[in-house]
mmCIF file of N, CA and C in Angstrom:
data_model
loop_
_atom_site.group_PDB
_atom_site.id
_atom_site.type_symbol
_atom_site.label_atom_id
_atom_site.label_comp_id
_atom_site.label_asym_id
_atom_site.label_seq_id
_atom_site.Cartn_x
_atom_site.Cartn_y
_atom_site.Cartn_z
ATOM 1 N N MET A 1 0.846 -1.166 0.000
ATOM 2 C CA MET A 1 0.000 0.000 0.000
ATOM 3 C C MET A 1 0.899 1.239 0.000
ATOM 4 N N ARG A 2 0.539 2.189 -0.838
ATOM 5 C CA ARG A 2 1.280 3.439 -0.911
ATOM 6 C C ARG A 2 0.447 4.527 -0.243
ATOM 7 N N LEU A 3 1.061 5.220 0.723
ATOM 8 C CA LEU A 3 0.373 6.259 1.477
ATOM 9 C C LEU A 3 0.928 7.634 1.133
ATOM 10 N N PHE A 4 0.029 8.613 1.084
ATOM 11 C CA PHE A 4 0.418 10.013 0.942
ATOM 12 C C PHE A 4 0.436 10.610 2.340
ATOM 13 N N VAL A 5 1.502 11.355 2.652
ATOM 14 C CA VAL A 5 1.618 12.009 3.948
ATOM 15 C C VAL A 5 1.793 13.497 3.688
ATOM 16 N N GLY A 6 0.832 14.290 4.095
ATOM 17 C CA GLY A 6 0.867 15.722 3.836
ATOM 18 C C GLY A 6 1.002 16.545 5.101
ATOM 19 N N ASN A 7 1.324 17.809 4.921
ATOM 20 C CA ASN A 7 1.501 18.793 5.995
ATOM 21 C C ASN A 7 2.640 18.398 6.942
ATOM 22 N N LEU A 8 3.686 17.816 6.352
ATOM 23 C CA LEU A 8 4.836 17.410 7.159
ATOM 24 C C LEU A 8 5.625 18.623 7.653
ATOM 25 N N PRO A 9 6.172 18.527 8.863
ATOM 26 C CA PRO A 9 7.086 19.575 9.318
ATOM 27 C C PRO A 9 8.318 19.610 8.412
ATOM 28 N N TRP A 10 8.893 20.787 8.227
ATOM 29 C CA TRP A 10 10.048 20.936 7.331
ATOM 30 C C TRP A 10 11.250 20.154 7.834
ATOM 31 N N SER A 11 11.276 19.839 9.125
ATOM 32 C CA SER A 11 12.429 19.165 9.724
ATOM 33 C C SER A 11 12.464 17.661 9.455
ATOM 34 N N ILE A 12 11.389 17.083 8.952
ATOM 35 C CA ILE A 12 11.335 15.629 8.739
ATOM 36 C C ILE A 12 11.930 15.256 7.390
ATOM 37 N N GLY A 13 12.866 14.306 7.425
ATOM 38 C CA GLY A 13 13.474 13.761 6.215
ATOM 39 C C GLY A 13 13.019 12.322 6.004
ATOM 40 N N ASP A 14 13.627 11.661 5.027
ATOM 41 C CA ASP A 14 13.245 10.287 4.692
ATOM 42 C C ASP A 14 13.339 9.338 5.893
ATOM 43 N N ASP A 15 14.448 9.413 6.625
ATOM 44 C CA ASP A 15 14.651 8.489 7.747
ATOM 45 C C ASP A 15 13.671 8.744 8.885
ATOM 46 N N GLU A 16 13.401 10.007 9.185
ATOM 47 C CA GLU A 16 12.454 10.334 10.245
ATOM 48 C C GLU A 16 11.040 9.901 9.866
ATOM 49 N N LEU A 17 10.702 10.051 8.588
ATOM 50 C CA LEU A 17 9.396 9.610 8.110
ATOM 51 C C LEU A 17 9.262 8.093 8.255
ATOM 52 N N ARG A 18 10.316 7.371 7.883
ATOM 53 C CA ARG A 18 10.327 5.911 8.028
ATOM 54 C C ARG A 18 10.146 5.519 9.494
ATOM 55 N N ASP A 19 10.878 6.184 10.382
ATOM 56 C CA ASP A 19 10.783 5.871 11.815
ATOM 57 C C ASP A 19 9.383 6.113 12.354
ATOM 58 N N LEU A 20 8.752 7.195 11.920
ATOM 59 C CA LEU A 20 7.412 7.542 12.376
ATOM 60 C C LEU A 20 6.409 6.437 12.034
ATOM 61 N N PHE A 21 6.526 5.869 10.843
ATOM 62 C CA PHE A 21 5.567 4.856 10.387
ATOM 63 C C PHE A 21 5.955 3.437 10.791
ATOM 64 N N SER A 22 7.193 3.205 11.156
ATOM 65 C CA SER A 22 7.653 1.846 11.445
ATOM 66 C C SER A 22 7.000 1.241 12.684
ATOM 67 N N GLU A 23 6.428 2.060 13.562
ATOM 68 C CA GLU A 23 5.745 1.493 14.729
ATOM 69 C C GLU A 23 4.468 0.749 14.332
ATOM 70 N N PHE A 24 3.995 0.952 13.095
ATOM 71 C CA PHE A 24 2.777 0.293 12.622
ATOM 72 C C PHE A 24 3.071 -0.926 11.749
ATOM 73 N N GLY A 25 4.322 -1.132 11.386
ATOM 74 C CA GLY A 25 4.700 -2.276 10.566
ATOM 75 C C GLY A 25 5.932 -1.950 9.741
ATOM 76 N N GLU A 26 6.349 -2.924 8.943
ATOM 77 C CA GLU A 26 7.553 -2.753 8.131
ATOM 78 C C GLU A 26 7.312 -1.750 7.004
ATOM 79 N N VAL A 27 8.192 -0.770 6.924
ATOM 80 C CA VAL A 27 8.139 0.239 5.873
ATOM 81 C C VAL A 27 9.093 -0.205 4.769
ATOM 82 N N THR A 28 8.570 -0.398 3.552
ATOM 83 C CA THR A 28 9.429 -0.840 2.454
ATOM 84 C C THR A 28 10.041 0.330 1.700
ATOM 85 N N ASP A 29 9.425 1.527 1.798
ATOM 86 C CA ASP A 29 10.001 2.715 1.163
ATOM 87 C C ASP A 29 9.434 3.955 1.835
ATOM 88 N N SER A 30 10.276 4.968 1.974
ATOM 89 C CA SER A 30 9.822 6.255 2.499
ATOM 90 C C SER A 30 10.535 7.351 1.733
ATOM 91 N N LYS A 31 9.793 8.382 1.356
ATOM 92 C CA LYS A 31 10.382 9.462 0.558
ATOM 93 C C LYS A 31 9.682 10.778 0.859
ATOM 94 N N VAL A 32 10.459 11.753 1.325
ATOM 95 C CA VAL A 32 9.974 13.120 1.468
ATOM 96 C C VAL A 32 10.311 13.821 0.162
ATOM 97 N N ILE A 33 9.353 14.521 -0.410
ATOM 98 C CA ILE A 33 9.559 15.189 -1.696
ATOM 99 C C ILE A 33 10.198 16.552 -1.462
ATOM 100 N N ASN A 34 11.300 16.787 -2.177
ATOM 101 C CA ASN A 34 12.045 18.033 -2.053
ATOM 102 C C ASN A 34 11.899 18.890 -3.301
ATOM 103 N N ASP A 35 11.994 20.196 -3.104
ATOM 104 C CA ASP A 35 11.969 21.151 -4.207
ATOM 105 C C ASP A 35 13.232 20.959 -5.056
ATOM 106 N N ARG A 36 13.087 20.936 -6.358
ATOM 107 C CA ARG A 36 14.230 20.716 -7.255
ATOM 108 C C ARG A 36 15.274 21.826 -7.170
ATOM 109 N N GLU A 37 14.819 23.066 -7.034
ATOM 110 C CA GLU A 37 15.741 24.191 -7.043
ATOM 111 C C GLU A 37 16.416 24.428 -5.704
ATOM 112 N N THR A 38 15.658 24.351 -4.605
ATOM 113 C CA THR A 38 16.216 24.685 -3.290
ATOM 114 C C THR A 38 16.676 23.467 -2.508
ATOM 115 N N GLY A 39 16.139 22.289 -2.841
ATOM 116 C CA GLY A 39 16.470 21.084 -2.094
ATOM 117 C C GLY A 39 15.718 20.973 -0.774
ATOM 118 N N ARG A 40 14.884 21.965 -0.451
ATOM 119 C CA ARG A 40 14.102 21.944 0.778
ATOM 120 C C ARG A 40 12.861 21.083 0.610
ATOM 121 N N SER A 41 12.379 20.558 1.738
ATOM 122 C CA SER A 41 11.169 19.750 1.738
ATOM 123 C C SER A 41 9.992 20.556 1.199
ATOM 124 N N ARG A 42 9.125 19.876 0.456
ATOM 125 C CA ARG A 42 7.897 20.507 -0.029
ATOM 126 C C ARG A 42 6.736 20.250 0.936
ATOM 127 N N GLY A 43 7.012 19.548 2.047
ATOM 128 C CA GLY A 43 5.990 19.350 3.073
ATOM 129 C C GLY A 43 5.104 18.136 2.876
ATOM 130 N N PHE A 44 5.497 17.244 1.970
ATOM 131 C CA PHE A 44 4.732 16.007 1.803
ATOM 132 C C PHE A 44 5.667 14.888 1.388
ATOM 133 N N GLY A 45 5.165 13.664 1.516
ATOM 134 C CA GLY A 45 5.974 12.513 1.157
ATOM 135 C C GLY A 45 5.107 11.288 0.948
ATOM 136 N N PHE A 46 5.779 10.165 0.729
ATOM 137 C CA PHE A 46 5.089 8.903 0.470
ATOM 138 C C PHE A 46 5.731 7.787 1.281
ATOM 139 N N ILE A 47 4.900 6.840 1.687
ATOM 140 C CA ILE A 47 5.316 5.663 2.451
ATOM 141 C C ILE A 47 4.760 4.443 1.740
ATOM 142 N N GLU A 48 5.549 3.377 1.701
ATOM 143 C CA GLU A 48 5.037 2.096 1.203
ATOM 144 C C GLU A 48 5.176 1.059 2.303
ATOM 145 N N MET A 49 4.076 0.361 2.548
ATOM 146 C CA MET A 49 4.043 -0.715 3.539
ATOM 147 C C MET A 49 2.888 -1.648 3.186
ATOM 148 N N ASP A 50 2.811 -2.811 3.859
ATOM 149 C CA ASP A 50 1.728 -3.736 3.508
ATOM 150 C C ASP A 50 0.373 -3.141 3.905
ATOM 151 N N ASP A 51 -0.691 -3.697 3.335
ATOM 152 C CA ASP A 51 -2.036 -3.141 3.500
ATOM 153 C C ASP A 51 -2.483 -3.042 4.953
ATOM 154 N N GLU A 52 -2.255 -4.088 5.723
ATOM 155 C CA GLU A 52 -2.697 -4.101 7.119
ATOM 156 C C GLU A 52 -1.970 -3.017 7.927
ATOM 157 N N ALA A 53 -0.664 -2.916 7.755
ATOM 158 C CA ALA A 53 0.119 -1.895 8.455
ATOM 159 C C ALA A 53 -0.274 -0.502 7.974
ATOM 160 N N GLY A 54 -0.550 -0.364 6.681
ATOM 161 C CA GLY A 54 -0.951 0.918 6.125
ATOM 162 C C GLY A 54 -2.263 1.409 6.710
ATOM 163 N N GLU A 55 -3.232 0.512 6.829
ATOM 164 C CA GLU A 55 -4.518 0.885 7.431
ATOM 165 C C GLU A 55 -4.334 1.310 8.881
ATOM 166 N N ALA A 56 -3.484 0.580 9.619
ATOM 167 C CA ALA A 56 -3.213 0.928 11.019
ATOM 168 C C ALA A 56 -2.521 2.289 11.111
ATOM 169 N N ALA A 57 -1.604 2.565 10.193
ATOM 170 C CA ALA A 57 -0.892 3.846 10.192
ATOM 171 C C ALA A 57 -1.848 5.001 9.895
ATOM 172 N N ILE A 58 -2.769 4.800 8.960
ATOM 173 C CA ILE A 58 -3.751 5.850 8.654
ATOM 174 C C ILE A 58 -4.577 6.158 9.903
ATOM 175 N N LYS A 59 -5.078 5.111 10.565
ATOM 176 C CA LYS A 59 -5.886 5.313 11.771
ATOM 177 C C LYS A 59 -5.083 5.948 12.895
ATOM 178 N N GLY A 60 -3.816 5.562 13.012
ATOM 179 C CA GLY A 60 -3.001 6.041 14.124
ATOM 180 C C GLY A 60 -2.357 7.399 13.915
ATOM 181 N N LEU A 61 -2.110 7.780 12.661
ATOM 182 C CA LEU A 61 -1.345 9.005 12.423
ATOM 183 C C LEU A 61 -2.106 10.139 11.749
ATOM 184 N N ASP A 62 -3.185 9.833 11.035
ATOM 185 C CA ASP A 62 -3.911 10.905 10.350
ATOM 186 C C ASP A 62 -4.449 11.905 11.368
ATOM 187 N N GLY A 63 -4.075 13.161 11.219
ATOM 188 C CA GLY A 63 -4.507 14.208 12.141
ATOM 189 C C GLY A 63 -3.635 14.351 13.369
ATOM 190 N N SER A 64 -2.619 13.498 13.504
ATOM 191 C CA SER A 64 -1.747 13.590 14.677
ATOM 192 C C SER A 64 -0.774 14.762 14.531
ATOM 193 N N GLU A 65 -0.320 15.279 15.662
ATOM 194 C CA GLU A 65 0.592 16.414 15.646
ATOM 195 C C GLU A 65 2.037 15.934 15.622
ATOM 196 N N GLN A 66 2.793 16.472 14.689
ATOM 197 C CA GLN A 66 4.222 16.186 14.573
ATOM 198 C C GLN A 66 4.949 17.519 14.467
ATOM 199 N N ASP A 67 5.755 17.846 15.457
ATOM 200 C CA ASP A 67 6.501 19.113 15.478
ATOM 201 C C ASP A 67 5.599 20.314 15.211
ATOM 202 N N GLY A 68 4.420 20.315 15.842
ATOM 203 C CA GLY A 68 3.520 21.454 15.737
ATOM 204 C C GLY A 68 2.608 21.485 14.524
ATOM 205 N N ARG A 69 2.654 20.449 13.694
ATOM 206 C CA ARG A 69 1.788 20.406 12.503
ATOM 207 C C ARG A 69 0.937 19.147 12.538
ATOM 208 N N ASP A 70 -0.326 19.270 12.165
ATOM 209 C CA ASP A 70 -1.231 18.125 12.090
ATOM 210 C C ASP A 70 -1.066 17.476 10.723
ATOM 211 N N ILE A 71 -0.449 16.292 10.708
ATOM 212 C CA ILE A 71 -0.187 15.640 9.421
ATOM 213 C C ILE A 71 -1.437 14.959 8.888
ATOM 214 N N ARG A 72 -1.485 14.809 7.581
ATOM 215 C CA ARG A 72 -2.571 14.118 6.891
ATOM 216 C C ARG A 72 -2.002 12.834 6.303
ATOM 217 N N VAL A 73 -2.685 11.730 6.524
ATOM 218 C CA VAL A 73 -2.242 10.435 6.006
ATOM 219 C C VAL A 73 -3.429 9.767 5.328
ATOM 220 N N ASN A 74 -3.257 9.404 4.056
ATOM 221 C CA ASN A 74 -4.301 8.669 3.346
ATOM 222 C C ASN A 74 -3.679 7.850 2.224
ATOM 223 N N VAL A 75 -4.489 7.022 1.607
ATOM 224 C CA VAL A 75 -4.013 6.189 0.501
ATOM 225 C C VAL A 75 -3.669 7.107 -0.672
ATOM 226 N N ALA A 76 -2.492 6.927 -1.237
ATOM 227 C CA ALA A 76 -2.042 7.763 -2.362
ATOM 228 C C ALA A 76 -2.820 7.403 -3.617
ATOM 229 N N GLU A 77 -3.178 8.426 -4.370
ATOM 230 C CA GLU A 77 -3.845 8.209 -5.651
ATOM 231 C C GLU A 77 -2.784 8.052 -6.724
ATOM 232 N N GLU A 78 -3.079 7.258 -7.726
ATOM 233 C CA GLU A 78 -2.153 7.081 -8.832
ATOM 234 C C GLU A 78 -1.989 8.392 -9.582
ATOM 235 N N ARG A 79 -0.760 8.715 -9.913
ATOM 236 C CA ARG A 79 -0.483 9.953 -10.640
ATOM 237 C C ARG A 79 -0.824 9.772 -12.110
ATOM 238 N N LYS A 80 -1.516 10.751 -12.663
ATOM 239 C CA LYS A 80 -1.859 10.697 -14.079
ATOM 240 C C LYS A 80 -0.639 11.115 -14.893
ATOM 241 N N PRO A 81 -0.480 10.551 -16.088
ATOM 242 C CA PRO A 81 0.642 10.968 -16.940
ATOM 243 C C PRO A 81 0.571 12.467 -17.218
ATOM 244 N N ARG A 82 1.722 13.115 -17.311
ATOM 245 C CA ARG A 82 1.766 14.562 -17.496
ATOM 246 C C ARG A 82 0.993 15.025 -18.725
ATOM 247 N N GLY A 83 1.124 14.350 -19.843
ATOM 248 C CA GLY A 83 0.433 14.755 -21.054
ATOM 249 C C GLY A 83 -1.074 14.744 -20.887
ATOM 250 N N GLU A 84 -1.579 13.756 -20.166
ATOM 251 C CA GLU A 84 -3.019 13.632 -19.962
ATOM 252 C C GLU A 84 -3.559 14.797 -19.135
ATOM 253 N N ARG A 85 -2.799 15.236 -18.135
ATOM 254 C CA ARG A 85 -3.247 16.361 -17.311
ATOM 255 C C ARG A 85 -3.329 17.632 -18.147
ATOM 256 N N ARG A 86 -2.377 17.863 -19.022
ATOM 257 C CA ARG A 86 -2.379 19.074 -19.838
ATOM 258 C C ARG A 86 -3.566 19.093 -20.797
ATOM 259 N N GLU A 87 -3.867 17.942 -21.410
ATOM 260 C CA GLU A 87 -4.977 17.877 -22.342
ATOM 261 C C GLU A 87 -6.290 18.177 -21.642
ATOM 262 N N ASN A 88 -6.465 17.682 -20.435
ATOM 263 C CA ASN A 88 -7.703 17.904 -19.697
ATOM 264 C C ASN A 88 -7.858 19.346 -19.230
ATOM 265 N N ASN A 89 -6.750 20.067 -19.122
ATOM 266 C CA ASN A 89 -6.799 21.452 -18.643
ATOM 267 C C ASN A 89 -6.669 22.457 -19.768
ATOM 268 N N ASN A 90 -6.811 22.011 -21.003
ATOM 269 C CA ASN A 90 -6.679 22.916 -22.137
ATOM 270 C C ASN A 90 -7.866 23.871 -22.158
ATOM 271 N N ARG A 91 -7.577 25.155 -22.038
ATOM 272 C CA ARG A 91 -8.648 26.145 -21.967
ATOM 273 C C ARG A 91 -9.056 26.633 -23.349
ATOM 274 N N TRP A 92 -8.319 26.360 -24.371
ATOM 275 C CA TRP A 92 -8.613 26.907 -25.705
ATOM 276 C C TRP A 92 -9.151 25.815 -26.531
#
């Protein structure tokens, strides 16, 4: 299961994100998304873990406070291909 984690504190990196979710089960991948130009966190990331652990993590962490911010945790939606998004948003 792939989870989206939003409203992350700027201080959390990949390892801290993994540690936060590991209390609910084995984390197979953790990634905080960084800005390409500045290298700073964009405030969200992704976690991969098995379905049972993922459901427990959503229940246990969604809305919880981490370093003064209430994080959001839910099942990640599949990203649409870039070309498809542009075609759907064509205003002309």
